[in-house]
Amino acid sequence: MTDQPRTQVTIYDVAKAAGVAPSTVSRTFARPGRVNAETAARIRQVAEDIGYRANPIGQAPPTSQTHLLGLMISDVANPFYSQLIRGAQIAATQAGYEILLADCRESGTRERAALERLVPVVEGFVIGSSRMADAALRTIAKQRPMVVLNRALRDVPSVITDNVSGMHAAVDLLRELGHDSVVYVAGPEASWADGVRFRALRDYGTASGLHTHKVGPFLPTFEGGMAAGRVMLEKPPTAVIAYNDLMAIGVMHALITSGLKVPEQVSIIGFDDILTSQLVLPTLTTVAAPTRQMGMTAVNNVLAIIRGARHGGGEALIMPTQLKVRGSTAQRRRKRVSPALGTTMVSGSDS
């Protein structure tokens, strides 16, 4: 990053881009009834494209220092975000800032509405696991400094976990345990991380001799995992990798309550390493993410931009992941016929 002042988009910029007088732009936002509807629509579109936002009366102007940062997360009930929020709070407090927390409840529409309301109030944003389209995120980024978490977004500073390496480690573990197929339980369609994880599983699994099947999408919750588990009961797999730990625990619960044994009959792996993954029985094998460090890093980066640093438009910052092997994964058990006894036996090896 290099030092460079951040310029604000003004009505004069909008007027020039739209080919109208500044007074027309002003009336479009202050008194829309006095501007031709077609002209007003064009001005609003231009304003959105270049990142201009009219300030609601009584709100802080764009140049004021509120020492507030907006932290948007997709679901406050998901324990994945607890350490991320804590890390963001620690970094903000150390810099003399406070965090305004917003929860979009897995809705891109709610997310955008909340961000637009916060634009006049905060100096910058940290966006955790956005459910908005890339174009919508870029529009907000033109209005306030922004760092995006769990999403690689061109021209916007991004911090992501090493999903690919984490998935490769999960595949390697399953192959070592003798599994030759796996079911992936997909999370939200709007999740960037979900797409990356499944593609990494499919591609590396194929190269490693692990057949992959996907079910979903499901809500990234315990209940979503339960629903996925019930789908699998007709033909239970020997291995499951879920989008996140909550879903993995839901799958585990559904399978166990239906009479299947984990990990003896089904091995299960999650993502995130939330606290609950160590409390359930069996404990959950999972790909751990450094969530507190991610929150701190995102806040420090957005503060650097506020203070004049410039994002160079390079690659996303990738945080390392670690596979934590626990009790939910085990050697695949295979049925075989004993030549001597003519009976079906269970073996924990490939022989």
Coordinates of C-alpha atoms in Angstrom, one line a residue:
M1 CA 0.0 0.0 0.0
T2 CA 1.2 3.5 -0.8
D3 CA 0.0 6.8 0.9
Q4 CA -2.6 8.7 -1.2
P5 CA -5.6 10.7 -0.1
R6 CA -9.0 9.2 -0.7
T7 CA -11.2 11.5 -2.8
Q8 CA -15.0 11.8 -2.3
V9 CA -17.4 11.6 -5.2
T10 CA -19.5 14.8 -5.3
I11 CA -22.6 16.0 -7.1
Y12 CA -20.3 17.8 -9.6
D13 CA -18.8 14.5 -10.6
V14 CA -22.3 13.0 -11.1
A15 CA -23.3 16.1 -13.1
K16 CA -20.4 15.8 -15.4
A17 CA -20.9 12.1 -15.9
A18 CA -24.6 12.5 -16.5
G19 CA -24.3 15.6 -18.7
V20 CA -26.5 17.8 -16.5
A21 CA -26.2 20.8 -14.3
P22 CA -25.1 20.2 -10.6
S23 CA -28.4 21.9 -9.5
T24 CA -30.3 19.1 -11.4
V25 CA -28.4 16.5 -9.5
S26 CA -29.1 18.2 -6.3
R27 CA -32.9 18.4 -7.0
T28 CA -32.9 14.7 -8.0
F29 CA -32.0 13.7 -4.5
A30 CA -33.5 16.5 -2.5
R31 CA -36.8 17.1 -4.5
P32 CA -37.2 14.3 -7.0
G33 CA -40.7 15.5 -8.0
R34 CA -39.2 18.6 -9.7
V35 CA -37.0 16.5 -12.1
N36 CA -38.1 14.7 -15.2
A37 CA -38.5 11.0 -14.3
E38 CA -36.3 9.8 -17.1
T39 CA -33.5 12.3 -16.2
A40 CA -33.8 11.5 -12.5
A41 CA -33.4 7.7 -13.3
R42 CA -30.3 8.3 -15.4
I43 CA -28.8 10.5 -12.7
R44 CA -29.4 7.9 -10.0
Q45 CA -27.9 5.2 -12.2
V46 CA -24.8 7.3 -12.9
A47 CA -24.5 8.2 -9.2
E48 CA -24.6 4.5 -8.3
D49 CA -22.1 3.6 -10.9
I50 CA -19.5 6.1 -9.7
G51 CA -20.1 5.7 -6.0
Y52 CA -22.0 8.8 -5.0
R53 CA -24.4 8.8 -2.1
A54 CA -26.6 11.7 -1.0
N55 CA -26.4 12.2 2.8
P56 CA -29.6 12.0 4.7
I57 CA -30.5 15.1 6.6
G58 CA -29.0 14.9 10.1
Q59 CA -26.5 12.3 9.4
A60 CA -22.8 12.7 9.6
P61 CA -21.2 14.1 6.3
P62 CA -18.7 11.9 4.5
T63 CA -15.7 13.9 5.7
S64 CA -16.5 13.7 9.4
Q65 CA -14.5 11.4 11.7
T66 CA -17.0 9.3 13.7
H67 CA -14.4 6.7 14.8
L68 CA -17.0 4.0 13.9
L69 CA -16.5 1.0 11.7
G70 CA -19.3 -1.2 10.3
L71 CA -18.9 -5.0 10.6
M72 CA -21.3 -6.9 8.5
I73 CA -21.8 -10.6 9.1
S74 CA -24.1 -13.1 7.4
D75 CA -25.6 -14.7 10.6
V76 CA -24.9 -13.6 14.2
A77 CA -26.2 -16.9 15.4
N78 CA -23.3 -18.8 13.7
P79 CA -20.5 -19.3 16.3
F80 CA -18.0 -19.1 13.5
Y81 CA -18.3 -15.3 13.8
S82 CA -17.7 -15.0 17.5
Q83 CA -13.9 -15.0 17.4
L84 CA -13.9 -12.9 14.2
I85 CA -16.0 -10.3 15.9
R86 CA -13.7 -10.4 19.0
G87 CA -10.6 -9.9 16.8
A88 CA -12.2 -7.0 15.0
Q89 CA -13.2 -5.4 18.4
I90 CA -9.7 -5.8 19.8
A91 CA -8.1 -4.1 16.7
A92 CA -10.7 -1.3 16.6
T93 CA -10.3 -0.5 20.3
Q94 CA -6.6 -0.4 20.1
A95 CA -7.0 2.3 17.4
G96 CA -9.6 4.3 19.3
Y97 CA -12.5 3.1 17.1
E98 CA -15.8 1.3 17.9
I99 CA -17.6 -1.4 15.9
L100 CA -21.2 -1.2 14.7
L101 CA -22.3 -4.8 14.1
A102 CA -24.9 -5.6 11.5
D103 CA -26.4 -9.0 10.7
C104 CA -28.0 -9.7 7.3
R105 CA -29.4 -13.2 8.2
E106 CA -28.0 -14.8 5.0
S107 CA -29.8 -12.2 2.8
G108 CA -28.0 -10.1 0.2
T109 CA -31.0 -7.7 0.1
R110 CA -30.9 -7.1 3.8
E111 CA -27.1 -6.8 3.7
R112 CA -27.2 -4.0 1.0
A113 CA -30.0 -2.1 2.8
A114 CA -28.1 -2.2 6.1
L115 CA -24.8 -1.1 4.5
E116 CA -26.5 1.8 2.7
R117 CA -27.9 3.0 6.0
L118 CA -24.5 2.8 7.6
V119 CA -22.6 4.6 4.9
P120 CA -23.2 8.1 6.4
V121 CA -22.3 6.9 9.9
V122 CA -19.1 4.9 9.6
E123 CA -15.7 5.6 8.3
G124 CA -15.2 2.1 6.8
F125 CA -16.5 -1.4 6.5
V126 CA -15.4 -4.9 7.2
I127 CA -17.7 -7.4 5.4
G128 CA -17.7 -11.0 6.6
S129 CA -18.9 -13.6 4.2
S130 CA -21.0 -11.3 2.0
R131 CA -24.1 -12.6 0.3
M132 CA -24.2 -9.6 -2.1
A133 CA -23.1 -9.6 -5.8
D134 CA -19.6 -8.4 -6.6
A135 CA -21.0 -5.3 -8.4
A136 CA -23.0 -4.3 -5.3
L137 CA -20.0 -4.7 -3.1
R138 CA -17.9 -2.5 -5.4
T139 CA -20.6 0.2 -5.3
I140 CA -20.3 0.3 -1.5
A141 CA -16.5 0.2 -1.7
K142 CA -16.6 3.4 -3.8
Q143 CA -18.3 5.2 -0.9
R144 CA -16.3 4.0 2.1
P145 CA -13.0 2.1 2.6
M146 CA -13.8 -1.6 2.7
V147 CA -12.2 -4.9 3.4
V148 CA -14.0 -8.1 2.5
L149 CA -13.6 -11.4 4.4
N150 CA -14.0 -14.9 3.0
R151 CA -14.4 -13.5 -0.5
A152 CA -11.7 -12.7 -3.1
L153 CA -12.9 -9.6 -4.9
R154 CA -10.9 -7.8 -7.6
D155 CA -10.1 -4.2 -6.8
V156 CA -11.3 -4.5 -3.2
P157 CA -9.0 -5.5 -0.4
S158 CA -9.9 -9.1 0.6
V159 CA -8.8 -11.5 3.4
I160 CA -9.6 -15.2 2.8
T161 CA -8.6 -18.5 4.3
D162 CA -6.7 -21.1 2.4
N163 CA -9.8 -23.2 1.5
V164 CA -8.0 -25.1 -1.3
S165 CA -5.1 -26.4 1.0
G166 CA -7.6 -27.1 3.7
M167 CA -9.8 -29.2 1.4
H168 CA -6.7 -31.0 0.0
A169 CA -5.7 -32.0 3.5
A170 CA -9.3 -33.3 4.1
V171 CA -9.1 -35.4 0.9
D172 CA -5.7 -36.8 1.8
L173 CA -7.0 -37.9 5.2
L174 CA -10.0 -39.7 3.7
R175 CA -7.8 -41.5 1.2
E176 CA -5.4 -42.5 3.9
L177 CA -8.4 -43.9 5.8
G178 CA -9.4 -46.0 2.8
H179 CA -12.3 -44.0 1.5
D180 CA -12.9 -43.9 -2.2
S181 CA -16.0 -41.7 -2.3
V182 CA -17.3 -38.7 -0.4
V183 CA -20.5 -36.6 -0.2
Y184 CA -20.1 -32.8 0.0
V185 CA -22.9 -31.0 1.9
A186 CA -23.2 -27.6 0.2
G187 CA -24.0 -24.4 2.0
P188 CA -25.6 -21.2 0.6
E189 CA -25.4 -20.7 -3.2
A190 CA -24.4 -17.1 -2.6
S191 CA -21.3 -18.2 -0.6
W192 CA -18.0 -17.6 -2.4
A193 CA -16.3 -20.0 0.0
D194 CA -18.8 -22.8 -0.7
G195 CA -18.0 -22.7 -4.4
V196 CA -14.2 -22.7 -3.8
R197 CA -14.4 -25.6 -1.3
F198 CA -16.5 -27.8 -3.6
R199 CA -14.4 -27.1 -6.7
A200 CA -11.2 -27.9 -4.7
L201 CA -12.8 -31.2 -3.5
R202 CA -14.0 -32.2 -6.9
D203 CA -10.8 -31.4 -8.7
Y204 CA -8.3 -32.8 -6.1
G205 CA -10.6 -35.7 -5.3
T206 CA -10.7 -36.8 -8.9
A207 CA -6.9 -36.6 -9.1
S208 CA -6.7 -38.6 -5.9
G209 CA -9.1 -41.3 -6.8
L210 CA -11.9 -40.0 -4.5
H211 CA -15.3 -39.9 -6.2
T212 CA -17.3 -36.8 -5.2
H213 CA -21.1 -36.3 -5.0
K214 CA -22.8 -33.1 -3.8
V215 CA -26.1 -32.6 -2.0
G216 CA -27.7 -29.2 -1.4
P217 CA -27.6 -26.3 -1.1
F218 CA -28.8 -26.2 2.5
L219 CA -28.9 -23.5 5.1
P220 CA -25.4 -23.3 6.9
T221 CA -27.0 -24.2 10.2
F222 CA -27.4 -27.3 12.4
E223 CA -30.9 -27.7 11.0
G224 CA -29.5 -27.5 7.5
G225 CA -27.1 -30.3 8.3
M226 CA -29.9 -32.3 9.8
A227 CA -31.9 -31.9 6.6
A228 CA -28.9 -33.0 4.5
G229 CA -28.3 -36.0 6.8
R230 CA -31.9 -37.2 6.3
V231 CA -31.4 -37.0 2.5
M232 CA -28.4 -39.4 2.8
L233 CA -30.2 -42.0 4.8
E234 CA -31.5 -43.9 1.8
K235 CA -28.0 -44.6 0.6
P236 CA -25.6 -43.6 3.4
P237 CA -22.1 -42.6 2.3
T238 CA -18.9 -43.7 4.0
A239 CA -17.5 -40.2 4.2
V240 CA -19.0 -36.7 4.4
I241 CA -17.4 -33.2 4.1
A242 CA -19.7 -30.4 5.1
Y243 CA -19.5 -26.7 4.2
N244 CA -19.1 -25.8 7.8
D245 CA -19.0 -27.3 11.3
L246 CA -22.6 -26.5 12.2
M247 CA -23.8 -28.5 9.1
A248 CA -21.4 -31.3 9.9
I249 CA -22.7 -31.6 13.4
G250 CA -26.3 -31.6 12.1
V251 CA -25.4 -34.4 9.6
M252 CA -23.8 -36.4 12.4
H253 CA -26.8 -36.0 14.6
A254 CA -29.2 -37.1 11.9
L255 CA -27.2 -40.2 11.0
I256 CA -26.6 -41.2 14.6
T257 CA -30.2 -40.9 15.7
S258 CA -31.1 -43.0 12.7
G259 CA -28.9 -45.9 13.9
L260 CA -25.7 -45.3 11.9
K261 CA -22.4 -45.1 13.7
V262 CA -19.9 -42.2 13.4
P263 CA -17.1 -42.7 12.6
E264 CA -17.3 -46.6 12.4
Q265 CA -19.7 -46.4 9.4
V266 CA -19.5 -42.8 8.3
S267 CA -16.6 -40.4 8.7
I268 CA -17.5 -36.7 8.9
I269 CA -15.4 -33.5 8.4
G270 CA -16.4 -29.9 8.8
F271 CA -14.9 -26.5 8.3
D272 CA -14.1 -23.6 10.7
D273 CA -13.2 -25.3 14.0
I274 CA -16.0 -23.7 16.1
L275 CA -15.9 -24.4 19.9
T276 CA -18.9 -26.8 19.6
S277 CA -16.8 -29.1 17.3
Q278 CA -14.8 -30.0 20.4
L279 CA -17.8 -30.5 22.6
V280 CA -19.9 -32.9 20.5
L281 CA -19.3 -36.7 20.7
P282 CA -17.6 -37.9 18.7
T283 CA -15.5 -34.7 18.5
L284 CA -15.5 -33.3 15.0
T285 CA -12.6 -33.5 12.5
T286 CA -12.4 -30.0 10.9
V287 CA -10.4 -27.6 8.8
A288 CA -9.6 -24.8 11.3
A289 CA -9.5 -21.1 10.3
P290 CA -7.7 -18.3 12.2
T291 CA -10.9 -16.3 12.7
R292 CA -9.7 -14.0 15.4
Q293 CA -6.6 -13.1 13.4
M294 CA -8.8 -12.5 10.3
G295 CA -10.9 -10.0 12.2
M296 CA -7.9 -8.1 13.5
T297 CA -6.2 -8.1 10.1
A298 CA -9.3 -6.8 8.3
V299 CA -9.8 -3.9 10.8
N300 CA -6.1 -2.9 10.7
N301 CA -6.2 -2.9 6.8
V302 CA -9.4 -0.8 6.6
L303 CA -7.9 1.6 9.1
A304 CA -4.8 1.9 7.0
I305 CA -7.0 2.8 4.0
I306 CA -8.9 5.4 6.1
R307 CA -5.6 7.0 7.0
G308 CA -4.6 7.3 3.3
A309 CA -3.1 4.1 2.3
R310 CA -4.1 2.8 -1.2
H311 CA -5.0 -0.8 -2.1
G312 CA -2.9 -1.8 -5.0
G313 CA -5.6 -4.1 -6.5
G314 CA -3.5 -7.2 -6.0
E315 CA -4.3 -10.7 -4.8
A316 CA -6.3 -11.4 -1.7
L317 CA -4.4 -11.9 1.5
I318 CA -4.6 -15.7 2.3
M319 CA -4.7 -16.9 5.9
P320 CA -3.4 -20.5 6.6
T321 CA -5.8 -23.3 7.6
Q322 CA -5.0 -26.5 9.6
L323 CA -6.8 -29.8 9.5
K324 CA -7.6 -30.9 13.1
V325 CA -8.2 -34.7 13.2
R326 CA -10.6 -35.7 15.9
G327 CA -13.0 -38.5 16.6
S328 CA -15.5 -38.2 13.7
T329 CA -13.1 -39.8 11.1
A330 CA -11.8 -43.4 11.1
Q331 CA -10.6 -46.2 8.8
R332 CA -13.2 -47.2 6.3
R333 CA -14.8 -50.6 7.2
R334 CA -15.5 -52.9 4.3
K335 CA -17.7 -55.9 4.1
R336 CA -16.0 -59.0 2.7
V337 CA -16.7 -62.7 2.4
S338 CA -14.5 -65.1 4.3
P339 CA -13.4 -68.0 2.0
A340 CA -13.0 -70.3 5.0
L341 CA -16.3 -69.6 6.7
G342 CA -18.4 -68.4 3.8
T343 CA -19.7 -65.6 6.1
T344 CA -19.7 -61.9 5.8
M345 CA -17.2 -60.2 7.9
V346 CA -16.2 -56.5 8.6
S347 CA -12.7 -55.4 7.9
G348 CA -11.0 -52.1 8.7
S349 CA -8.5 -52.5 5.9
D350 CA -8.5 -52.5 2.1
S351 CA -7.4 -56.1 2.0

